[in-house]
Tab-separated table of C-alpha atoms in Angstrom:
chain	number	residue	atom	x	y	z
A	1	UNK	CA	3.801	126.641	-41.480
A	2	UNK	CA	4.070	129.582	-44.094
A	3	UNK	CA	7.004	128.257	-45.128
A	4	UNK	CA	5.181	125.157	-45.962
A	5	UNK	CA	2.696	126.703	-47.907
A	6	UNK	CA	4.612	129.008	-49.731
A	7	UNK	CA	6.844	126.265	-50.918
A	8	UNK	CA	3.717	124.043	-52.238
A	9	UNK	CA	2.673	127.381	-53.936
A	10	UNK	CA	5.936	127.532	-55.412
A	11	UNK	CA	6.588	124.401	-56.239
A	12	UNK	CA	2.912	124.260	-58.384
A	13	UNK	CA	4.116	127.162	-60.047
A	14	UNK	CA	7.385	125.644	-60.983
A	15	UNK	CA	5.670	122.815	-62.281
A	16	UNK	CA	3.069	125.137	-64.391
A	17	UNK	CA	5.855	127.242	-65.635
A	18	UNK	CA	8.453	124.149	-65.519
A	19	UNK	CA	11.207	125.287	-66.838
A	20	UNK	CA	14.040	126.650	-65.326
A	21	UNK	CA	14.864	124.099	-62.124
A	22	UNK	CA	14.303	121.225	-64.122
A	23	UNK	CA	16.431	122.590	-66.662
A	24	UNK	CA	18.971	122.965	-64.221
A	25	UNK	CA	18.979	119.829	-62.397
A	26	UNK	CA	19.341	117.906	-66.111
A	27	UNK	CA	21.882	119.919	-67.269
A	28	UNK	CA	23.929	119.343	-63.961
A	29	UNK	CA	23.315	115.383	-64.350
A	30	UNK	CA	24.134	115.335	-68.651
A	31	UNK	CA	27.620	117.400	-66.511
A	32	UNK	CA	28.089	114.799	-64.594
A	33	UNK	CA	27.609	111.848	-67.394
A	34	UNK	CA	30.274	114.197	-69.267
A	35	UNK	CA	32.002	113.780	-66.892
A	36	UNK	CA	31.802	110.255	-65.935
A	37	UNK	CA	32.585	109.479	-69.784
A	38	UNK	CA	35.704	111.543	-70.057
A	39	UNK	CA	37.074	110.131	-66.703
A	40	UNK	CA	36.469	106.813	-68.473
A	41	UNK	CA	38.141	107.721	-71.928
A	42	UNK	CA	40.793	109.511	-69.894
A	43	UNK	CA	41.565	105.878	-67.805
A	44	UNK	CA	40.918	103.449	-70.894
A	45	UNK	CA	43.660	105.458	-73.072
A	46	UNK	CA	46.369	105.756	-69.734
A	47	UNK	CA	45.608	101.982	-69.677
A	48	UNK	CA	46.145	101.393	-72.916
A	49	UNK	CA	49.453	103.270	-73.281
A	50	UNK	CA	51.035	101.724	-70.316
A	51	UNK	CA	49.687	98.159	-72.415
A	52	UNK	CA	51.543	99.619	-75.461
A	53	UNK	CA	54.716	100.580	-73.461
A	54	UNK	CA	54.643	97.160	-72.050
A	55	UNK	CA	54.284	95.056	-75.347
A	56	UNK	CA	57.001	97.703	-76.813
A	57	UNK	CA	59.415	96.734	-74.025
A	58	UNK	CA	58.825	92.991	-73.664
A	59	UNK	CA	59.688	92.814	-77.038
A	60	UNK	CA	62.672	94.741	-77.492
A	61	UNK	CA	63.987	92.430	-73.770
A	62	UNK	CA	66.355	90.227	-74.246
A	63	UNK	CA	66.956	90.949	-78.252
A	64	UNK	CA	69.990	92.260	-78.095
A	65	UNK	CA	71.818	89.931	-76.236
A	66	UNK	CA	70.004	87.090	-78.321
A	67	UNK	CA	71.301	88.956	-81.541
A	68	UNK	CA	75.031	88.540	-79.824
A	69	UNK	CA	74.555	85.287	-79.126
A	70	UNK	CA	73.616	84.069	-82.422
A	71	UNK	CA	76.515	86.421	-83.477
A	72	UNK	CA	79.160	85.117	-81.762
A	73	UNK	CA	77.985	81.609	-82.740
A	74	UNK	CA	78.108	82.031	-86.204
A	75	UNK	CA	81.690	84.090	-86.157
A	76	UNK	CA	83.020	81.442	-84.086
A	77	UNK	CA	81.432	78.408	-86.076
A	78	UNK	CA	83.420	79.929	-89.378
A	79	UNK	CA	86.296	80.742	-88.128
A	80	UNK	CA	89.709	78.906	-88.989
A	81	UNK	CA	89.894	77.366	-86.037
A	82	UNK	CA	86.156	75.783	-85.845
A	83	UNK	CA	85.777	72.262	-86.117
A	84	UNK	CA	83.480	72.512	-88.790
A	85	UNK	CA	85.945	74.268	-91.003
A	86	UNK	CA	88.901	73.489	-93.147
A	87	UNK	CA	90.132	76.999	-93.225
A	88	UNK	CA	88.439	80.237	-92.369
A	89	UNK	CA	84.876	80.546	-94.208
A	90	UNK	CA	85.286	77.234	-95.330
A	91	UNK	CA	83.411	73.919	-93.842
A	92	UNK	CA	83.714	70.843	-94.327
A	93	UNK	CA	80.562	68.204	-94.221
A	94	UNK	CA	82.174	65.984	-91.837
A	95	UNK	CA	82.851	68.715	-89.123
A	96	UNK	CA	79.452	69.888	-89.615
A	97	UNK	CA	78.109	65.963	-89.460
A	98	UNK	CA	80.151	66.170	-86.396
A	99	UNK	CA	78.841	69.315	-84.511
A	100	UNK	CA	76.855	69.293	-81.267
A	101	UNK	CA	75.081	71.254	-78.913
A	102	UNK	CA	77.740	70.830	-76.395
A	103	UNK	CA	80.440	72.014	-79.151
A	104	UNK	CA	78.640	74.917	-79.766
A	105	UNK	CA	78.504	75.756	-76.320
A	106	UNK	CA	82.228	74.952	-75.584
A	107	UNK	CA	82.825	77.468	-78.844
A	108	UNK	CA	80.758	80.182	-78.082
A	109	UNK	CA	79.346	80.323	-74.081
A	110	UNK	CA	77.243	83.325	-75.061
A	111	UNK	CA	74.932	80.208	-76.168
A	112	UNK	CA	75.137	78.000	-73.390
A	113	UNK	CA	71.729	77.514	-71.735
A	114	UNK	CA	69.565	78.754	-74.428
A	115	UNK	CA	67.564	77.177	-77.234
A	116	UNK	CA	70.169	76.937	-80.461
A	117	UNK	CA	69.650	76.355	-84.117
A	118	UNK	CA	72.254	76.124	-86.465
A	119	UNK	CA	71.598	75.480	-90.142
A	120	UNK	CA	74.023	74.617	-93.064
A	121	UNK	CA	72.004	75.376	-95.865
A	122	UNK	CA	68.820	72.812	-95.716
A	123	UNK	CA	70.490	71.019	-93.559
A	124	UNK	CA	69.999	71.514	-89.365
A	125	UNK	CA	73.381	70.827	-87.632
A	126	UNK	CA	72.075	71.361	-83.893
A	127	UNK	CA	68.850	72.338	-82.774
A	128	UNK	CA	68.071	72.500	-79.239
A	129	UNK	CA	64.685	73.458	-77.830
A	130	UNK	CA	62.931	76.199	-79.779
A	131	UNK	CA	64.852	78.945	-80.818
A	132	UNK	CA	62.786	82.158	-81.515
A	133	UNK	CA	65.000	85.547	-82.448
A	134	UNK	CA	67.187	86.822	-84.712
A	135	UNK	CA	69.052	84.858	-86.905
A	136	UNK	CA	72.630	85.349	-88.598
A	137	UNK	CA	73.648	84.335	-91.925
A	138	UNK	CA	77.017	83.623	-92.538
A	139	UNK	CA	78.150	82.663	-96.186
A	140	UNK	CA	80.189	79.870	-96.163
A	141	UNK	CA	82.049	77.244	-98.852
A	142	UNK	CA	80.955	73.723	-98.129
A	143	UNK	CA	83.532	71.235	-99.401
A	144	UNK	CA	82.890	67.831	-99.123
A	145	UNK	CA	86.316	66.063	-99.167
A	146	UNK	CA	87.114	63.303	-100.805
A	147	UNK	CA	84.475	60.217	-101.221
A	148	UNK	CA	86.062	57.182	-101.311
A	149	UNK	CA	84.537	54.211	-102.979
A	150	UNK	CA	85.448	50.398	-103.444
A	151	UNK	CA	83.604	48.376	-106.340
A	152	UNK	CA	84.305	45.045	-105.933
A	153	UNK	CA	84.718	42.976	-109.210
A	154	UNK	CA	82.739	40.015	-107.648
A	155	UNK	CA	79.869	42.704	-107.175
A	156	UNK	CA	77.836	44.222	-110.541
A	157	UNK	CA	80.968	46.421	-110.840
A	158	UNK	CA	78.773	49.911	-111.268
A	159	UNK	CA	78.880	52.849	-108.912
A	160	UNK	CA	77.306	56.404	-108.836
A	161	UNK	CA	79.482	59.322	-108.361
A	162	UNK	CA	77.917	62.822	-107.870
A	163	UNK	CA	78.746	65.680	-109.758
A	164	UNK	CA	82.473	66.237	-110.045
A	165	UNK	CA	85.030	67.171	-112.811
A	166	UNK	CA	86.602	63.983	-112.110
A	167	UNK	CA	87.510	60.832	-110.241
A	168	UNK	CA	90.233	59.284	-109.470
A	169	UNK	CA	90.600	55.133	-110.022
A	170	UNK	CA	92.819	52.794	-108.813
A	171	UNK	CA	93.271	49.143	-110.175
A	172	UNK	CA	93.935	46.218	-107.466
A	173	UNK	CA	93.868	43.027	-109.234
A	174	UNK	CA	95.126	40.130	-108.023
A	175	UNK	CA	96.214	36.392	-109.496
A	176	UNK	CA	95.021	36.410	-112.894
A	177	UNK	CA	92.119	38.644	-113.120
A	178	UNK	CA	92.621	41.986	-115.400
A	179	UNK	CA	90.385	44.945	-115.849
A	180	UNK	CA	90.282	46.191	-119.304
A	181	UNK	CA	87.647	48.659	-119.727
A	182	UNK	CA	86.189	51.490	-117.661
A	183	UNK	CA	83.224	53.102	-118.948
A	184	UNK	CA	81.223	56.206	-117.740
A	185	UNK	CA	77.589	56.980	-118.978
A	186	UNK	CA	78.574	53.890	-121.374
A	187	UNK	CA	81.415	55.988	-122.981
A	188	UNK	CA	84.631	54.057	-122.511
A	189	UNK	CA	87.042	56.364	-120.503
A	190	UNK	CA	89.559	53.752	-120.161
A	191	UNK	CA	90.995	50.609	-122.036
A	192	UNK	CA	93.445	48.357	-122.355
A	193	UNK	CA	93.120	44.765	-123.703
A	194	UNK	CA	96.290	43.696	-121.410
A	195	UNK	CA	94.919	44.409	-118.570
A	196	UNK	CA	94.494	48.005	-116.676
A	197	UNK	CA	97.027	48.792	-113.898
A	198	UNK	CA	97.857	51.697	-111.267
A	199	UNK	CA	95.953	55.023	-111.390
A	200	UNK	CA	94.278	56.956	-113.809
A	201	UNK	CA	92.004	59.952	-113.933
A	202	UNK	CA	89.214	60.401	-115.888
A	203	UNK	CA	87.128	63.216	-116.391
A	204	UNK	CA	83.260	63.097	-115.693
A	205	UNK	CA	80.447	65.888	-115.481
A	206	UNK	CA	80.863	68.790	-113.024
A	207	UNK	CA	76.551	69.160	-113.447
A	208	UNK	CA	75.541	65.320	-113.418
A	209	UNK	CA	76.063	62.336	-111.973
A	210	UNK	CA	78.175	59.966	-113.198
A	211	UNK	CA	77.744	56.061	-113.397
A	212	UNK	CA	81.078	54.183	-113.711
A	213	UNK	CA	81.216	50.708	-115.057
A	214	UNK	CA	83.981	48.506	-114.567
A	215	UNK	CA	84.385	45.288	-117.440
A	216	UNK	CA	87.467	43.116	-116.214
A	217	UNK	CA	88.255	39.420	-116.980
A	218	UNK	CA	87.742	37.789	-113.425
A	219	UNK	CA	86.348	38.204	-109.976
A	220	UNK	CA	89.475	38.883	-107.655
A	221	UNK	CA	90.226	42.759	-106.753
A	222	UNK	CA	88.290	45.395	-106.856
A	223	UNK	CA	88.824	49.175	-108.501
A	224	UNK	CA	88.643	52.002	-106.006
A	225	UNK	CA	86.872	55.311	-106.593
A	226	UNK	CA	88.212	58.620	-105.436
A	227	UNK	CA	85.797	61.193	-105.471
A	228	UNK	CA	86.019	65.459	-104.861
A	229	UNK	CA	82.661	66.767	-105.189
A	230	UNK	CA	82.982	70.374	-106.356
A	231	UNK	CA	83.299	73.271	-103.526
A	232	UNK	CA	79.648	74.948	-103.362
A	233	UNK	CA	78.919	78.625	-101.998
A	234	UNK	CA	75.901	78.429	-98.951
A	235	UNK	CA	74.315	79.913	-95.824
A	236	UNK	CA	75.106	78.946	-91.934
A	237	UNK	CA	72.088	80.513	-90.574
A	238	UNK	CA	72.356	80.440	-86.660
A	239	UNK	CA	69.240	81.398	-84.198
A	240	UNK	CA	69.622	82.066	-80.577
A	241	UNK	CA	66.521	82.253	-78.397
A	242	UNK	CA	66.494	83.446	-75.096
A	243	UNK	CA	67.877	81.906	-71.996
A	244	UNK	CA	64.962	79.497	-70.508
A	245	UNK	CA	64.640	81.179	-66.684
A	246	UNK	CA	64.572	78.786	-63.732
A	247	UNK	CA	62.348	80.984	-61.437
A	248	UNK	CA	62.286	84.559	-62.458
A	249	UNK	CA	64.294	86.051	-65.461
A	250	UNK	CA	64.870	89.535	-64.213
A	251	UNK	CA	66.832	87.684	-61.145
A	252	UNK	CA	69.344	85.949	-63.187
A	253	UNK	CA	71.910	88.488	-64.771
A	254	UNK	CA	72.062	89.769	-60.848
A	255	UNK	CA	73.006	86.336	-59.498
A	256	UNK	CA	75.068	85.408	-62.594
A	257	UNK	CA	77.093	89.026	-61.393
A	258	UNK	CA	77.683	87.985	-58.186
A	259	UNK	CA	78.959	84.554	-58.624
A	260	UNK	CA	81.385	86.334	-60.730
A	261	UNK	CA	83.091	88.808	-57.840
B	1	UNK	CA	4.217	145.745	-52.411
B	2	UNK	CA	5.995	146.295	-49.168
B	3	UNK	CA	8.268	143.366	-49.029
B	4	UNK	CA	8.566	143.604	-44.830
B	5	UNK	CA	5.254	142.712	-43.704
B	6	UNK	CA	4.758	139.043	-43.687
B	7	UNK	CA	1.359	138.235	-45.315
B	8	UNK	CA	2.329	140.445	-48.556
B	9	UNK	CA	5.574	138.388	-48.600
B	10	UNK	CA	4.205	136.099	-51.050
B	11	UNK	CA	2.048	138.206	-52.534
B	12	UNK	CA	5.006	140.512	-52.924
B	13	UNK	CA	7.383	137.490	-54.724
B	14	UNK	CA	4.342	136.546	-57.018
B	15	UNK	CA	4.237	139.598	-58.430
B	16	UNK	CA	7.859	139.605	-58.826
B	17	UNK	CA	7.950	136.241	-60.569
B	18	UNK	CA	5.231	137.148	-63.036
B	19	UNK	CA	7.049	140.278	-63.605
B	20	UNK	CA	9.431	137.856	-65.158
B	21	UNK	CA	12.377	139.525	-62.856
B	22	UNK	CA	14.790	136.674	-61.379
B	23	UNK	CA	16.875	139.222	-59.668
B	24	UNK	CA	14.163	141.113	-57.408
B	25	UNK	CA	16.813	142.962	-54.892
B	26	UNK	CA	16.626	142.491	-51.559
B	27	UNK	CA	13.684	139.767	-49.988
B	28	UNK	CA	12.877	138.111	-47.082
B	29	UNK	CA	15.689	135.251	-45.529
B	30	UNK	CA	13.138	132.615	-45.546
B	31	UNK	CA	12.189	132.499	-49.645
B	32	UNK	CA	14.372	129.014	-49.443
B	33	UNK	CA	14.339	127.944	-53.157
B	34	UNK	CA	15.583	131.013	-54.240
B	35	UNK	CA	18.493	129.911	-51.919
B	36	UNK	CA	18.678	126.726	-53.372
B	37	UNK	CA	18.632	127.889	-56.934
B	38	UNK	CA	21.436	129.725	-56.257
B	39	UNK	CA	23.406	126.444	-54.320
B	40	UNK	CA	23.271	123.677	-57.176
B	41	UNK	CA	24.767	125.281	-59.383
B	42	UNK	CA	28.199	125.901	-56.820
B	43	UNK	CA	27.428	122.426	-55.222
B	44	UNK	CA	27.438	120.097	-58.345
B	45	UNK	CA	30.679	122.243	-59.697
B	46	UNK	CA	32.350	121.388	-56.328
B	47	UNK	CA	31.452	117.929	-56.659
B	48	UNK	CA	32.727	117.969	-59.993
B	49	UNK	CA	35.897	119.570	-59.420
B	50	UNK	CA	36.171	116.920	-56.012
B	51	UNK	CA	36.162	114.031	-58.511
B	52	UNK	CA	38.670	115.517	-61.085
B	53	UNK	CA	40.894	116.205	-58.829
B	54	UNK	CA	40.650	112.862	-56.608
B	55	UNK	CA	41.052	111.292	-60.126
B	56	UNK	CA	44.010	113.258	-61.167
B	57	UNK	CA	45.459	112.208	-57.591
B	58	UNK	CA	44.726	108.148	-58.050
B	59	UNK	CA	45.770	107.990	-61.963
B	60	UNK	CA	49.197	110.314	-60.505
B	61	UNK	CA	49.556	108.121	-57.653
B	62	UNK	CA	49.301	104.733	-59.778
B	63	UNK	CA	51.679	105.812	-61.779
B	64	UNK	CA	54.473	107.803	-60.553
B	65	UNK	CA	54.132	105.235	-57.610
B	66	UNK	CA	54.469	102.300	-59.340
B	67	UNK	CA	54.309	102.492	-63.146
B	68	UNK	CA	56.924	104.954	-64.167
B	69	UNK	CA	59.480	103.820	-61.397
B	70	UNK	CA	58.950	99.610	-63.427
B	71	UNK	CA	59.517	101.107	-66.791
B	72	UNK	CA	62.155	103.193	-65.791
B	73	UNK	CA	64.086	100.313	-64.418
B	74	UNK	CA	63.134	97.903	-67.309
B	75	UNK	CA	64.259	100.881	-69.705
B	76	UNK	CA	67.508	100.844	-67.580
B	77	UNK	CA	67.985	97.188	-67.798
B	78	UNK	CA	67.170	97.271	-71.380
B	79	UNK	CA	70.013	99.781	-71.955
B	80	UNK	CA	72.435	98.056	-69.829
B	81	UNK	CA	71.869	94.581	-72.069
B	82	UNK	CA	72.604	96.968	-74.933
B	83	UNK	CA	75.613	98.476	-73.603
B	84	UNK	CA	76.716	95.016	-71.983
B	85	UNK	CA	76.067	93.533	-75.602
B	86	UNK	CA	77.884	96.285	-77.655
B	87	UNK	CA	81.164	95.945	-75.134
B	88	UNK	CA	80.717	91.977	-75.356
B	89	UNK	CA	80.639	92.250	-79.476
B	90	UNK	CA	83.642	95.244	-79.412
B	91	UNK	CA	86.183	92.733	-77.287
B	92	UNK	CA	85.153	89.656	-79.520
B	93	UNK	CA	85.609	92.005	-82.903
B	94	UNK	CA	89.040	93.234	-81.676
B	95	UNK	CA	90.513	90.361	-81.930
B	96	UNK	CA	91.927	89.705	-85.116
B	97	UNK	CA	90.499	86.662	-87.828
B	98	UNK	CA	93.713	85.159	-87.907
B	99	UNK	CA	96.849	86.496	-86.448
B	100	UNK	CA	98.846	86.471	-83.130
B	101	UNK	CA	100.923	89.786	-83.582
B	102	UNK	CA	99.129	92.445	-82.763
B	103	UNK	CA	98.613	95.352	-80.980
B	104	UNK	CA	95.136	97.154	-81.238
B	105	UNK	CA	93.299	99.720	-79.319
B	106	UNK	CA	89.342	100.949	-79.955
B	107	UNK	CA	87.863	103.361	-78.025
B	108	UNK	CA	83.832	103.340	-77.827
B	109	UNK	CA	81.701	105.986	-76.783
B	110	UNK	CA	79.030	104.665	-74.449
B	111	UNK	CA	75.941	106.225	-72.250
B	112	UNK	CA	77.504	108.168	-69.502
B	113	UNK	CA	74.658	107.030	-67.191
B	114	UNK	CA	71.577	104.905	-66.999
B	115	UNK	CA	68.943	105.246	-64.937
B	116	UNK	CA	70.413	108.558	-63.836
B	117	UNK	CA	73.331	107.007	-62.328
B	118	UNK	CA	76.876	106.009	-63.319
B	119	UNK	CA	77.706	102.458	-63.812
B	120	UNK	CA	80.312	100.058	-64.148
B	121	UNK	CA	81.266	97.926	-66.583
B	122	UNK	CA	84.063	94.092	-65.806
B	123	UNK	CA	85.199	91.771	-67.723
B	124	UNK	CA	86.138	88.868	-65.459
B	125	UNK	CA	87.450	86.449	-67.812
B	126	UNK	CA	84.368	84.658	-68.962
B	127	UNK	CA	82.313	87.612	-69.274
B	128	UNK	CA	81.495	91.040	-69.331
B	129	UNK	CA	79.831	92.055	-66.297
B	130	UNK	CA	77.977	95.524	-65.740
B	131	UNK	CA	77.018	96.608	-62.459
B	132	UNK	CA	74.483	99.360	-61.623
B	133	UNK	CA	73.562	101.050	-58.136
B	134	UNK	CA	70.128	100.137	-58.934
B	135	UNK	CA	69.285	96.510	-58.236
B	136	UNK	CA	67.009	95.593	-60.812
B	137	UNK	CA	69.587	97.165	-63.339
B	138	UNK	CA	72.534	94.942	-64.337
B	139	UNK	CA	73.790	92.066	-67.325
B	140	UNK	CA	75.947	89.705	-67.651
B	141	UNK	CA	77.596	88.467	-71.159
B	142	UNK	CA	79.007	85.970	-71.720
B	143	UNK	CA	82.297	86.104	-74.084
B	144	UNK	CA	82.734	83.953	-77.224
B	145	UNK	CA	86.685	84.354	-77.855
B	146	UNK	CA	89.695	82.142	-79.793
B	147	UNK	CA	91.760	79.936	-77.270
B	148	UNK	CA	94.823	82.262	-78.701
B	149	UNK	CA	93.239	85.077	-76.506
B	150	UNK	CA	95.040	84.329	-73.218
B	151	UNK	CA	93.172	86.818	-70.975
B	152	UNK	CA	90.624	89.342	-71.249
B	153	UNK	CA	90.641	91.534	-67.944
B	154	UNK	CA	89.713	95.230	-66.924
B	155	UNK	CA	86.861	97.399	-66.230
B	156	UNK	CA	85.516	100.586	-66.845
B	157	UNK	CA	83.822	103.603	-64.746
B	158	UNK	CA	80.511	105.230	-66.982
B	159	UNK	CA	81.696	109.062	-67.939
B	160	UNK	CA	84.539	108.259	-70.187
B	161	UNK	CA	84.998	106.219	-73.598
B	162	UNK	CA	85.605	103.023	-73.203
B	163	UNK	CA	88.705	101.823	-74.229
B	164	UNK	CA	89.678	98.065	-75.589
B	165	UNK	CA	93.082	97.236	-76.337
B	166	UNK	CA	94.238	94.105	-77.413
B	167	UNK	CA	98.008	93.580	-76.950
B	168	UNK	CA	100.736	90.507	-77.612
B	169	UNK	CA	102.141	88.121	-74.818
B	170	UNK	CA	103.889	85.090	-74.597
B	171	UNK	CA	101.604	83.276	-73.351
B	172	UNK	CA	99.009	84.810	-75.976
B	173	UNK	CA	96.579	88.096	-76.682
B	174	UNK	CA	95.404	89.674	-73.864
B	175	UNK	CA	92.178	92.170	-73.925
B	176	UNK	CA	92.205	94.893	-71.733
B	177	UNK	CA	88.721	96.678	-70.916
B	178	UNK	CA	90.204	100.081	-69.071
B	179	UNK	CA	89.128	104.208	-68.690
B	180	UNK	CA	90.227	106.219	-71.920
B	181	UNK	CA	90.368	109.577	-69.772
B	182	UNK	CA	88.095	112.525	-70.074
């Protein structure tokens, strides 16, 4: 009972002179939000290094052996013994018309099962599925071989050939038809009021095209247009992406090492 | 102001609060919010220093018990792609562009252990295989060679440099992955 009253005496006097238990009891609660907050902070940054740390590894997975891959496609795509190449460094259109996802995997296995795009300047060889990472560049000579064309004297006896230092033309006339004049750009190249015969070689523009015209006396034969275009200097730019995973990526290497005990 | 006899006991702290004095020596065991004055203080410390360290414990817990361990092995399988890669790109360098007669050797310093272990790198025709003690830890390359190469074969033991040699047969070049010795 005096225990009673002596706390409502006290506690009236706290309250009239009201400072220094209320005082207390905020500053331990403001503690305590300190607290709370710094916990907080403390947990948001941890969480958002190990985010950082994850982003900076998912990134830098895989690259590597995507960089070899794309590598090894490109070195063995050049190489003498390619079949897009003539000789080492150098391809030719038609192999590179030719090449296909299967060649490049017979070539170079680093690439088989993942997304492959090869590039010969503007032009895409192979591209199969979408192939984000690194890409090499390999500088390579394209040469185009030799174009062959046949203008028919029945036809309008003009063709187009592409810029070259110069062509190659071959008369084949037969009963009494002749061909007497050969002009290019409307400059007569060749002439000969008897009647052309064989092969001759006339020189046209390295930069321009070049329109041959043909004037002969009948309809039967036909002159026939050899062609080299000029050897030009351009990229192979290969791009590996990585290896699309069945069920699970991190699973794969491990299985692909134990098939291979 | 005798502080034993009961009825003066508040009479007694009165005058000792409006003396302004907080620290009035020895009183009675019953003057209770003295007592507590003194606890909350101690109790909400305690409580504070509970939570730190019970935080301290969980963020610890999370991740040396399963954060660090993951990034460790990822950071083990990264390096083992790299190593796997760099042995992959050294056998398909070492042969030559364009010739049958030779006889070549590299040697090629790599990590003496990943993940705190030593490892093993193969070559089993195809590929270049590394295996790792750790399960989650391993690569597999595949090679890109010439048909001239006849064979590649070999394998290595982490601790040593690695040494490729490339060497003529009749049947055609044959790589050899082997130890190069302390």
């Amino acid at each position: 009972m005096r225990g009673d009253g002596a706390r409502t005496v006290d506690r009236s006097r706290v309250t009239q002179r009201g400072d220094r238990h209320a005082g207390s009891a905020r500053r331990g609660q403001s503690n305590l939000l300190a607290l709370v907050a710094a916990l907080t902070l403390l947990t948001a940054a941890t969480a958002g290094s190990v985010v950082v740390a994850d982003r900076a590894l998912s990134d830098v997975d895989g690259q590597p052996a995507r960089a070899h891959a794309a590598a090894a496609v490109a070195d063995r795509l050049v190489a003498a013994d390619s079949p897009l190449t003539q000789r080492d460094r150098v391809v030719t259109t038609v192999g590179a018309g030719n090449l296909t996802p299967a060649a490049v995997d017979r070539l170079a296995p680093a690439a088989q099962g993942r997304p492959v795009r090869v590039r010969l300047g503007n032009r895409t060889l192979v591209d199969r599925g979408t192939a984000r990472g690194p890409t090499v560049r390999r500088v390579v000579r394209v040469v185009d071989g030799t174009v062959v064309r046949r203008v028919p004297l029945a036809g309008n006896r003009t063709v187009t050939v592409g810029p070259t230092p110069r062509v190659e033309l071959t008369v084949q006339t037969r009963r009494a038809t002749v061909v007497t004049t050969v002009r290019a750009d409307g400059r007569v190249v060749l002439h000969a009021p008897g009647g052309l015969s064989g092969t001759a070689t006339v020189r046209t523009s390295p930069a321009a095209e070049t329109t041959l015209r043909v004037a002969a006396s009948g309809t039967n034969g036909s002159v026939v247009v050899r062609s080299t275009p000029p050897v030009r200097t351009t990229t192979l730019r290969v791009t590996v992406g990585s290896r699309q995973s069945g069920g699970g990526g991190a699973a794969v290497p491990i299985v692909d090492g134990g098939d291979g005990r | 102001m005798t502080a034993r006899s009961p009825p003066d006991g508040r009479s007694g702290r009165r005058a000792a609060r409006q003396g302004g004095d907080r620290d009035d020596g020895p009183t009675v065991g019953g003057d209770r919010r003295r007592a507590e004055r003194g606890v909350v203080p101690v109790t909400s410390k305690a409580a504070e220093l509970g939570i730190v360290v019970l935080y301290v414990a969980a963020v610890t817990t999370a991740l040396y018990g399963g954060v660090v361990p993951d990034y460790r092995t990822a950071a083990a399988d990264a390096t083992a792609e790299q190593v796997t890669v760099r042995v992959a790109g050294e056998l398909e360098a070492a042969v030559p562009h364009n010739a049958t007669a030779v006889d070549a050797e590299t040697r090629l310093s790599l990590p003496a252990t990943i993940r705190g272990a030593a490892y093993r790198v193969r070559v089993n025709g195809s590929a270049v295989v590394l295996d790792h003690p750790h399960g989650s830890v391993g690569e597999r390359v595949r090679l890109s060679l010439p048909d001239r190469v006849a064979s590649v074969r070999g394998g290595w033991t982490s601790g040593s440099p690695l040494v490729v040699s490339v060497d003529r047969r009749a049947t055609g070049l044959v790589v050899t992955v082997a130890d190069g010795g302390a």
